[in-house]
mmCIF file of C-alpha atoms and ligand atoms in Angstrom:
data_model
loop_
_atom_site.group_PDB
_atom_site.id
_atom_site.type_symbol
_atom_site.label_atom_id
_atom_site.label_comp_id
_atom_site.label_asym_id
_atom_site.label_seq_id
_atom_site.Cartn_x
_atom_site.Cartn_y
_atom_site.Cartn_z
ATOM 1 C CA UNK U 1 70.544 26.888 59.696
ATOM 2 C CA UNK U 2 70.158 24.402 62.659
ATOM 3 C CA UNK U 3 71.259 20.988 63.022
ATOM 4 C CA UNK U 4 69.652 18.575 65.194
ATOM 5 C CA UNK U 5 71.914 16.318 65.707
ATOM 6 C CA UNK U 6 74.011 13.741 68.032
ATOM 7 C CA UNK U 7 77.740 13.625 68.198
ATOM 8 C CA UNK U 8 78.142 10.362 68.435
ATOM 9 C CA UNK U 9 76.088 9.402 65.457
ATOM 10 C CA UNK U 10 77.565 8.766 62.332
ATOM 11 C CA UNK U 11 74.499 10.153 59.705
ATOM 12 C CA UNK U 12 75.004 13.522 62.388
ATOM 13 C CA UNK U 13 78.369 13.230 61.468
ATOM 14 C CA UNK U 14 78.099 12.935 57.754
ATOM 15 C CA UNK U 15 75.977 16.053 57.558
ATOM 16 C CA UNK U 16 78.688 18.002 59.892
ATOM 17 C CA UNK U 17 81.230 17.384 57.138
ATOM 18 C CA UNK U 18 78.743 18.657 54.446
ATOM 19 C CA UNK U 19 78.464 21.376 56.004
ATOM 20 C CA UNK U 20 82.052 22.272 57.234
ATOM 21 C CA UNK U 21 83.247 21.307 53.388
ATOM 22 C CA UNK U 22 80.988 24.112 52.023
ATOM 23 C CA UNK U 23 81.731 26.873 55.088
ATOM 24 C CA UNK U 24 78.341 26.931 56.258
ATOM 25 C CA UNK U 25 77.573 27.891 59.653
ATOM 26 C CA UNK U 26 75.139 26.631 61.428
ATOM 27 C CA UNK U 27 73.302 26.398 65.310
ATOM 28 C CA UNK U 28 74.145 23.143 67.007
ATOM 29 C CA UNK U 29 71.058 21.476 68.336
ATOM 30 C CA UNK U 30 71.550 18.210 70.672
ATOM 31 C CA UNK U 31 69.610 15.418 70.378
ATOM 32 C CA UNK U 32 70.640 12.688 72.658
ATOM 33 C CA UNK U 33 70.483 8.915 71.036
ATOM 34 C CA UNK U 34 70.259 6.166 74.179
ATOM 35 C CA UNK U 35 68.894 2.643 74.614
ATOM 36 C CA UNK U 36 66.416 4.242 77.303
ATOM 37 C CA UNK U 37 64.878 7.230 77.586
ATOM 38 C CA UNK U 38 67.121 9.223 74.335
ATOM 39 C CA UNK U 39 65.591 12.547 73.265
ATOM 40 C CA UNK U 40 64.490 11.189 69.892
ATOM 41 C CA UNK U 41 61.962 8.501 71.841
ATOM 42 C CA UNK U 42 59.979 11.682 73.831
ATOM 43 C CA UNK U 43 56.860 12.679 71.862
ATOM 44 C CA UNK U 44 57.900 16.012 71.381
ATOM 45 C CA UNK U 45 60.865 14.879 68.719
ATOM 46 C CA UNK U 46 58.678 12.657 67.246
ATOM 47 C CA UNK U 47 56.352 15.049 66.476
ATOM 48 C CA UNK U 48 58.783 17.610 65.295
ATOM 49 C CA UNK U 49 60.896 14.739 63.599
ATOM 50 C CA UNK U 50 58.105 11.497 62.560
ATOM 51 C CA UNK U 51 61.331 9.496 61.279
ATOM 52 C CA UNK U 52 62.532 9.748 65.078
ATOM 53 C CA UNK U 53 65.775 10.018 64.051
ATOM 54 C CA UNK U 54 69.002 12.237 63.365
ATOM 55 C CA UNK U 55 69.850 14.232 61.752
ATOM 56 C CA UNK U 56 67.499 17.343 60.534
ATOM 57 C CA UNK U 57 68.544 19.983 59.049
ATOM 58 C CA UNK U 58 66.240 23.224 59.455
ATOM 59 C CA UNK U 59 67.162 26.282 57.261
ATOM 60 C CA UNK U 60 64.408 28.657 56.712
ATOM 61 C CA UNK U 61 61.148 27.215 57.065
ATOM 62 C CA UNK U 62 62.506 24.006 55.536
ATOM 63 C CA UNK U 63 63.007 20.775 57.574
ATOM 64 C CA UNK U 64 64.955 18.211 56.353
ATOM 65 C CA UNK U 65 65.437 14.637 57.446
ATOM 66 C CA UNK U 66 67.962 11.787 55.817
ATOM 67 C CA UNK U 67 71.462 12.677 55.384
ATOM 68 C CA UNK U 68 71.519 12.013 51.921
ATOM 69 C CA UNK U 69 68.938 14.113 50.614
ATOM 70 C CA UNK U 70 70.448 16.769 53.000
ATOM 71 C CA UNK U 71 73.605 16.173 50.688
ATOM 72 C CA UNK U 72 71.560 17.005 47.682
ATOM 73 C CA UNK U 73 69.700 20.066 48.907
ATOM 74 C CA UNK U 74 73.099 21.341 50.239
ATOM 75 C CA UNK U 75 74.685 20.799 46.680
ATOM 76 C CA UNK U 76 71.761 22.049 44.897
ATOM 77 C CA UNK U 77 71.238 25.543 46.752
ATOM 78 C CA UNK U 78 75.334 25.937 47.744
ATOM 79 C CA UNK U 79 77.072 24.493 44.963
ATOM 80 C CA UNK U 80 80.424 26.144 46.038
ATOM 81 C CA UNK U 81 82.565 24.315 46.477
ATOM 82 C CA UNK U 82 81.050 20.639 45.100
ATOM 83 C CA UNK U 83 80.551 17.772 46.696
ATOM 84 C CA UNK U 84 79.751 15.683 44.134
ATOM 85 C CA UNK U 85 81.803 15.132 40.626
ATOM 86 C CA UNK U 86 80.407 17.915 37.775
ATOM 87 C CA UNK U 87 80.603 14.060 35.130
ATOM 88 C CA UNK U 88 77.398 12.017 35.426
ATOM 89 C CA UNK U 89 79.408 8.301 35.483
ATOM 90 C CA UNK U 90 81.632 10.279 38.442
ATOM 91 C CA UNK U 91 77.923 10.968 40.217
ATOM 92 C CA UNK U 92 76.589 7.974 40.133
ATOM 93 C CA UNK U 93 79.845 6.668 40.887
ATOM 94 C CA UNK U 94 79.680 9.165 44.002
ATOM 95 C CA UNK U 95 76.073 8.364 44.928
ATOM 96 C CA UNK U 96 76.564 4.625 44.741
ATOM 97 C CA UNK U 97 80.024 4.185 47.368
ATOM 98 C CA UNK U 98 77.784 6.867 49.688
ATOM 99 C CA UNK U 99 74.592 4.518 49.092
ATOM 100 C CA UNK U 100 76.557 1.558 50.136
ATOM 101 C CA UNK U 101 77.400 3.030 53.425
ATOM 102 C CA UNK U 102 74.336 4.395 53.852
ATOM 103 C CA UNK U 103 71.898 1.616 52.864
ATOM 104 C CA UNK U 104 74.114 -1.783 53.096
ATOM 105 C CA UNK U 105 76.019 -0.937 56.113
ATOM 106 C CA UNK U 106 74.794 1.561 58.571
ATOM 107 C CA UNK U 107 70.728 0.556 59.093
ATOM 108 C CA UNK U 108 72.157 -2.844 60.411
ATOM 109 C CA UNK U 109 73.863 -1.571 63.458
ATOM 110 C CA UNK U 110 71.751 1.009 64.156
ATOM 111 C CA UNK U 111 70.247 1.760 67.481
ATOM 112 C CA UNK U 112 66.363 0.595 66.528
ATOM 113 C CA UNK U 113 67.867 -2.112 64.990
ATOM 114 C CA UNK U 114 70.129 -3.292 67.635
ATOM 115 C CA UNK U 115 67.415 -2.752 70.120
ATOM 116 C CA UNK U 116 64.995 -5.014 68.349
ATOM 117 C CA UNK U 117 68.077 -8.000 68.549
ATOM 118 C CA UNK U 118 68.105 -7.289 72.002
ATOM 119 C CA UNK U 119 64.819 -6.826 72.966
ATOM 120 C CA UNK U 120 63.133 -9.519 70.408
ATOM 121 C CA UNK U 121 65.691 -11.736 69.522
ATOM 122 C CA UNK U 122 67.938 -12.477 72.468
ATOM 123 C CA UNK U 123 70.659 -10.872 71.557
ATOM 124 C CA UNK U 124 73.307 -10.188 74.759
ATOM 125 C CA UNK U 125 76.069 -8.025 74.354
ATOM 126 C CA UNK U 126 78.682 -10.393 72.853
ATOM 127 C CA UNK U 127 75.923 -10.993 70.131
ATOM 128 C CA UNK U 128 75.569 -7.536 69.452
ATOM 129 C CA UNK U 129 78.974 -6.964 68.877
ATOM 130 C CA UNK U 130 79.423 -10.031 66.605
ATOM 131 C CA UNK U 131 76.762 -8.398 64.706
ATOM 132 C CA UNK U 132 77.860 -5.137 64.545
ATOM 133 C CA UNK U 133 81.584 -6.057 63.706
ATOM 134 C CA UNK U 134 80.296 -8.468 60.894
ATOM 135 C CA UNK U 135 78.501 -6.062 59.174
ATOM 136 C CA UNK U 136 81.244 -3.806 58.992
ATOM 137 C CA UNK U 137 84.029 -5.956 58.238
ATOM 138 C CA UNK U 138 82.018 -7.390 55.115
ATOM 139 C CA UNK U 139 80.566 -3.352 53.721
ATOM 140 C CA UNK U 140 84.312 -2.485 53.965
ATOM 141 C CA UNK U 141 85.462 -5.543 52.000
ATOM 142 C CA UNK U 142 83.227 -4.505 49.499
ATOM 143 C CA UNK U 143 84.221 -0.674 49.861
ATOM 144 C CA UNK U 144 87.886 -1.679 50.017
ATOM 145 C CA UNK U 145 87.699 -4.143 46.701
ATOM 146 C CA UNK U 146 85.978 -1.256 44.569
ATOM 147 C CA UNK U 147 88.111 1.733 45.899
ATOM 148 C CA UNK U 148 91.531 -0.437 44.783
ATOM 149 C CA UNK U 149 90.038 -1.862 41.381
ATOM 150 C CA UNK U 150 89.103 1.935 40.259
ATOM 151 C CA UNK U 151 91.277 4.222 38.818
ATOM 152 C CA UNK U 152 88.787 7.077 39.470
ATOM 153 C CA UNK U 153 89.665 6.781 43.036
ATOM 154 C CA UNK U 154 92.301 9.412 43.750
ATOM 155 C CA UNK U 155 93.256 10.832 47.242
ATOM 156 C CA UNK U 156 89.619 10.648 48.213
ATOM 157 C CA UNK U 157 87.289 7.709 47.253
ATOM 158 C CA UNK U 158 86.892 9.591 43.816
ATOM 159 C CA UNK U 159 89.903 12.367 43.029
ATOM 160 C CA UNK U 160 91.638 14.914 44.554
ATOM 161 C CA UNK U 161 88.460 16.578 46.058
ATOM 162 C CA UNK U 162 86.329 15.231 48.898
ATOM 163 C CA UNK U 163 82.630 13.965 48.384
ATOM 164 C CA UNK U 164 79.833 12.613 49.609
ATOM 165 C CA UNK U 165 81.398 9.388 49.536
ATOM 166 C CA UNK U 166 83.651 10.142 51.680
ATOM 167 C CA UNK U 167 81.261 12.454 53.884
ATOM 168 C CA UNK U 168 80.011 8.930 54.254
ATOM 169 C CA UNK U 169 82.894 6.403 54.871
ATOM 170 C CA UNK U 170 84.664 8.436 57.619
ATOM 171 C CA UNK U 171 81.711 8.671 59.847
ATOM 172 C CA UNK U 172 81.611 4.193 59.189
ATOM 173 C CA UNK U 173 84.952 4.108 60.301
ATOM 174 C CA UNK U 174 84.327 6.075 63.529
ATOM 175 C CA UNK U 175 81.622 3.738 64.479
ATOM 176 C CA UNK U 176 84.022 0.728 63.173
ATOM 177 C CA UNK U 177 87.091 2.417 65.500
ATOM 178 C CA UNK U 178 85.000 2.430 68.927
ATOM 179 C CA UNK U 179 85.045 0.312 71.400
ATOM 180 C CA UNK U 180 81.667 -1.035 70.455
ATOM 181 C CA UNK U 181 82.765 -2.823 67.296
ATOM 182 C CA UNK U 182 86.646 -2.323 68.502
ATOM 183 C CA UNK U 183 87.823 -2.782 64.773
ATOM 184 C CA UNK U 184 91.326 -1.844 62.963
ATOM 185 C CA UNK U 185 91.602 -0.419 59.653
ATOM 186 C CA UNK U 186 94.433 -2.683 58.729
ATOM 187 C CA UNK U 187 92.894 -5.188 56.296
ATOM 188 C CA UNK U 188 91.463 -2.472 54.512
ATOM 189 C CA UNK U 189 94.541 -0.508 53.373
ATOM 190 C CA UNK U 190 92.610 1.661 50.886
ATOM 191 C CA UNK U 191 89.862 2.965 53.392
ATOM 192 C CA UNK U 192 93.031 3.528 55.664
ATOM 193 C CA UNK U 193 94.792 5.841 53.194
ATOM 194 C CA UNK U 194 91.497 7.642 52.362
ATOM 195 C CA UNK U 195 90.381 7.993 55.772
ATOM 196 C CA UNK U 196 94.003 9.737 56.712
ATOM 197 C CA UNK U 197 93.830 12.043 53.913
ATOM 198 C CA UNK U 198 90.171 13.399 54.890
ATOM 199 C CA UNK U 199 91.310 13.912 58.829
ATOM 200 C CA UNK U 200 94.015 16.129 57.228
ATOM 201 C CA UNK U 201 91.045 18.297 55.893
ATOM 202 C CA UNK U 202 89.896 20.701 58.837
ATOM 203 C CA UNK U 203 86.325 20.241 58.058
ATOM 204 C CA UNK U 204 86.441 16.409 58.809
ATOM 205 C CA UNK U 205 88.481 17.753 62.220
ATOM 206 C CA UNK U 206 85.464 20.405 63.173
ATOM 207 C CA UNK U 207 83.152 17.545 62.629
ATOM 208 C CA UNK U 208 84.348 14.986 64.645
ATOM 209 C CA UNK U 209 82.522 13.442 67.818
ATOM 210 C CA UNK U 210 84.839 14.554 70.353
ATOM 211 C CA UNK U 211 84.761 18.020 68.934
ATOM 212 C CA UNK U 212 81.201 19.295 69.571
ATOM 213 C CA UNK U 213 79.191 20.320 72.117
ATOM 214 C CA UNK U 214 77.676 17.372 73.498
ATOM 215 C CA UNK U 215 80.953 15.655 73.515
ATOM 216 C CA UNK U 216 81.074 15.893 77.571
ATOM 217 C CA UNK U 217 77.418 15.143 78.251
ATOM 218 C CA UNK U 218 77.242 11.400 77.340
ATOM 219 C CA UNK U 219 74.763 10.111 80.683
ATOM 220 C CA UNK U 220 74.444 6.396 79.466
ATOM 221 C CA UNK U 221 73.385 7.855 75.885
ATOM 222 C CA UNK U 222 74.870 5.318 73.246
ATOM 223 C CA UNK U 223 78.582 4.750 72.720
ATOM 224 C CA UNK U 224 79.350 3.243 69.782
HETATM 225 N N1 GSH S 301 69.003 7.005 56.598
HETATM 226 C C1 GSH S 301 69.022 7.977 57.645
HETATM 227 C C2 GSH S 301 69.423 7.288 58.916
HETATM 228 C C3 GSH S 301 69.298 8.191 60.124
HETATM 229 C C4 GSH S 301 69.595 7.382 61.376
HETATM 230 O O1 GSH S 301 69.350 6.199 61.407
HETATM 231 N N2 GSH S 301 70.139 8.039 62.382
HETATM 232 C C5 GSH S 301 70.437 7.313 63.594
HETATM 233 C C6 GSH S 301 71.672 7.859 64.242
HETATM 234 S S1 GSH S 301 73.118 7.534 63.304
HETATM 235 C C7 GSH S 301 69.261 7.463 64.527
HETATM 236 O O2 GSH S 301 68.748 8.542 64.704
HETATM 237 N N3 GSH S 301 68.840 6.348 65.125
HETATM 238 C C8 GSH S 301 67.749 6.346 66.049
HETATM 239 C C9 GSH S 301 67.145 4.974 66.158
HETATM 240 O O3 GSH S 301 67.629 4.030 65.549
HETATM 241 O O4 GSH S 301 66.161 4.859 66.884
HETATM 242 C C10 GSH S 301 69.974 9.114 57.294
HETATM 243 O O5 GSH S 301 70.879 8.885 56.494
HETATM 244 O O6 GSH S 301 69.807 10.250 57.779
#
């Protein structure tokens, strides 16, 4: 398998743990994300990628884009160990904190998004942050209100195992934990406790930004 991917992004990152949770080894491609002149703007990546975006998981023949169906094929043709609940209420329950992350929270701050703001709507720095930070803070209310009003949430947003819920929050609190949005996990006590048990988990540590291969070789791509 080969994932194209970006260290510093956070749906890169979410596939990373996928992938370290179920021992699968794979070939690290870079992709570099940046205001100007990132890999996934040339022509060649769009053609090989039309969503112009990370990540995309290649194994065999197959090329697949958005994280979360990546989740899915990865569950469906490696089921060992899960990473999703066997119950269908725990699934959906699964499917719908991931979703949040993934729909309600992370297209708002990300780059083609922010770039628009800028570019289109005025938007300096300060306003970007403001932005940014705002969208976070109010997805993990919401994330921290249903984690602490469920008793299906154990160690991990949902039992003792990890998910794809939490495949997803982690890589949200990165990008909530950088300078960028410069946010602390204290009003969220929950997300806190969650997020401390997954870096325990050595696939959450092999998946982290600083710990791949691109890590060094920022040159003005995005920090966030
Ligand atoms: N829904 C997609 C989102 C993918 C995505 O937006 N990736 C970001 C990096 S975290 C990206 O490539 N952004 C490029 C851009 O916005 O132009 C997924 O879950 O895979």
């Amino acid at each position: 398998m080969r994932l194209h991917n970006f260290h510093l992004s956070s749906t890169s990152f979410r596939v990373r743990i996928a992938l370290a949770l179920k021992g699968l080894d794979y070939e690290y491609v870079a992709v570099k994300l940046a205001w100007k002149d990132g890999d996934h703007d040339r022509p060649e990546y769009r053609a090989f990628n039309p969503q112009a975006n990370v990540p995309v998981l290649e194994d065999g023949d197959a090329r697949l884009t958005q994280s979360l169906a990546i989740f899915e094929y990865l569950e469906e043709k490696y089921p060992e160990p899960p990473i999703l609940p066997r119950d269908p209420i725990g699934r959906a329950r699964v499917r719908s904190l991931a979703l949040f992350v993934a729909c309600e929270i992370q297209p708002l701050n990300n780059l083609r998004a922010e770039r628009f703001l800028a570019a289109s709507m005025g938007a300096d720095k300060d306003a970007l942050r403001r932005w940014r930070r705002h969208w976070i803070q109010t997805g993990f209310d919401v994330i921290e209100r249903s984690l602490a009003s469920d008793p299906a949430t154990g160690t991990f947003c949902h039992g003792e195992t990890p998910t794809i819920a939490d495949c997803c929050l982690v890589p949200q609190i990165a990008n909530a934990l950088r300078p960028a949005a410069g946010l602390e996990l204290a009003p969220w006590p929950t997300i806190a406790r969650i997020h401390r048990a997954c870096l325990e988990l050595p696939a959450f540590q092999a998946a982290l930004p600083q710990n791949q291969p691109d890590h060094a070789r920022v040159d003005g791509a995005r920090r966030e």
